[in-house]
Amino acid sequence: MANIDLIKITKQTKKLDALIVEDEKTTNELLSSTFSNFFKSVESCFDAKSALEIYNAKTPDIVFVDIIMEGMDGIELARQIRNINPDQIIIVISASNDMEKI
């Protein structure tokens, strides 16, 4: 396995703005706190509607989207963001271990 140079990676990610969309408060806070160590700025929200508003206002470099959310789920949110910017980097995340929900 190749060695990963975390310092080199962090130097690159510190140039990027991130958006976290996670509806569970504790997980949202944990991700925001952790990611603030690796990204230039971190915005977070709890639902897809807010995410689209933030996305349109700030155009982050990378978007982390919870797959299971009330209302619009993460997959649909990712589709809508891709309609705005087909090249957007989107990482879909989930704390659920229930594969039937995913």
Short mmCIF file of C-alpha atoms in Angstrom, two decimals:
data_model
loop_
_atom_site.label_atom_id
_atom_site.label_comp_id
_atom_site.label_asym_id
_atom_site.label_seq_id
_atom_site.Cartn_x
_atom_site.Cartn_y
_atom_site.Cartn_z
CA MET A 1 0.00 0.00 0.00
CA ALA A 2 1.31 3.44 -0.91
CA ASN A 3 2.21 5.86 1.85
CA ILE A 4 -0.25 8.70 2.24
CA ASP A 5 1.27 12.08 2.99
CA LEU A 6 -1.43 13.66 5.16
CA ILE A 7 0.48 16.92 5.47
CA LYS A 8 0.61 17.26 1.68
CA ILE A 9 -3.08 16.38 1.36
CA THR A 10 -4.06 18.84 4.09
CA LYS A 11 -2.11 21.62 2.36
CA GLN A 12 -4.31 21.04 -0.68
CA THR A 13 -7.64 20.67 1.15
CA LYS A 14 -6.93 23.86 3.15
CA LYS A 15 -7.48 25.69 -0.15
CA LEU A 16 -11.03 24.32 -0.46
CA ASP A 17 -14.44 25.34 0.89
CA ALA A 18 -16.75 22.53 2.04
CA LEU A 19 -20.48 22.16 2.59
CA ILE A 20 -21.84 19.49 4.93
CA VAL A 21 -25.50 18.47 4.69
CA GLU A 22 -26.40 16.24 7.63
CA ASP A 23 -29.78 16.24 9.36
CA GLU A 24 -28.61 14.65 12.62
CA LYS A 25 -27.41 17.45 14.90
CA THR A 26 -24.62 15.61 16.74
CA THR A 27 -23.19 14.13 13.53
CA ASN A 28 -23.42 17.50 11.80
CA GLU A 29 -21.50 19.16 14.63
CA LEU A 30 -18.87 16.40 14.71
CA LEU A 31 -18.30 16.54 10.95
CA SER A 32 -18.17 20.34 10.95
CA SER A 33 -15.68 20.41 13.80
CA THR A 34 -13.47 17.72 12.30
CA PHE A 35 -13.58 19.05 8.75
CA SER A 36 -12.72 22.58 9.92
CA ASN A 37 -9.22 21.20 10.55
CA PHE A 38 -8.88 20.17 6.91
CA PHE A 39 -10.74 22.76 4.83
CA LYS A 40 -10.42 26.52 4.40
CA SER A 41 -14.05 26.99 5.39
CA VAL A 42 -16.91 24.68 6.34
CA GLU A 43 -20.58 25.53 6.03
CA SER A 44 -23.17 23.13 7.36
CA CYS A 45 -26.91 22.73 7.29
CA PHE A 46 -29.55 20.19 8.22
CA ASP A 47 -31.72 19.85 5.09
CA ALA A 48 -31.61 19.89 1.32
CA LYS A 49 -33.49 23.19 0.90
CA SER A 50 -30.95 25.04 3.05
CA ALA A 51 -28.14 23.22 1.26
CA LEU A 52 -29.28 24.50 -2.12
CA GLU A 53 -29.50 28.05 -0.78
CA ILE A 54 -25.99 27.84 0.66
CA TYR A 55 -24.70 26.14 -2.48
CA ASN A 56 -26.05 28.86 -4.74
CA ALA A 57 -24.70 31.62 -2.49
CA LYS A 58 -21.24 30.19 -1.78
CA THR A 59 -20.49 27.52 -4.44
CA PRO A 60 -18.31 25.28 -2.25
CA ASP A 61 -15.55 23.18 -3.77
CA ILE A 62 -16.76 19.95 -2.18
CA VAL A 63 -20.14 18.87 -0.83
CA PHE A 64 -20.75 16.11 1.73
CA VAL A 65 -24.36 14.93 1.61
CA ASP A 66 -26.17 12.60 4.00
CA ILE A 67 -28.06 10.05 1.94
CA ILE A 68 -31.03 9.65 4.31
CA MET A 69 -32.81 12.90 5.17
CA GLU A 70 -36.42 13.95 5.67
CA GLY A 71 -37.97 15.55 2.62
CA MET A 72 -35.47 15.58 -0.21
CA ASP A 73 -32.90 12.82 0.28
CA GLY A 74 -29.19 13.13 -0.43
CA ILE A 75 -29.37 11.44 -3.82
CA GLU A 76 -31.95 13.90 -5.10
CA LEU A 77 -29.98 16.79 -3.62
CA ALA A 78 -26.85 15.54 -5.39
CA ARG A 79 -28.82 15.40 -8.67
CA GLN A 80 -30.02 18.97 -8.23
CA ILE A 81 -26.52 20.21 -7.44
CA ARG A 82 -25.19 18.37 -10.50
CA ASN A 83 -27.84 20.12 -12.60
CA ILE A 84 -26.36 23.41 -11.42
CA ASN A 85 -22.74 22.27 -11.77
CA PRO A 86 -22.05 18.94 -13.50
CA ASP A 87 -18.42 19.01 -12.33
CA GLN A 88 -19.22 19.44 -8.63
CA ILE A 89 -17.42 17.07 -6.27
CA ILE A 90 -20.09 15.42 -4.10
CA ILE A 91 -19.46 12.78 -1.48
CA VAL A 92 -22.53 10.91 -0.27
CA ILE A 93 -22.31 9.79 3.36
CA SER A 94 -24.51 7.85 5.76
CA ALA A 95 -24.37 6.89 9.40
CA SER A 96 -27.00 4.22 8.80
CA ASN A 97 -25.97 0.58 8.68
CA ASP A 98 -29.40 -0.45 7.43
CA MET A 99 -28.77 -1.25 3.76
CA GLU A 100 -32.51 -1.41 3.04
CA LYS A 101 -32.82 2.31 3.81
CA ILE A 102 -29.97 3.10 1.44
#
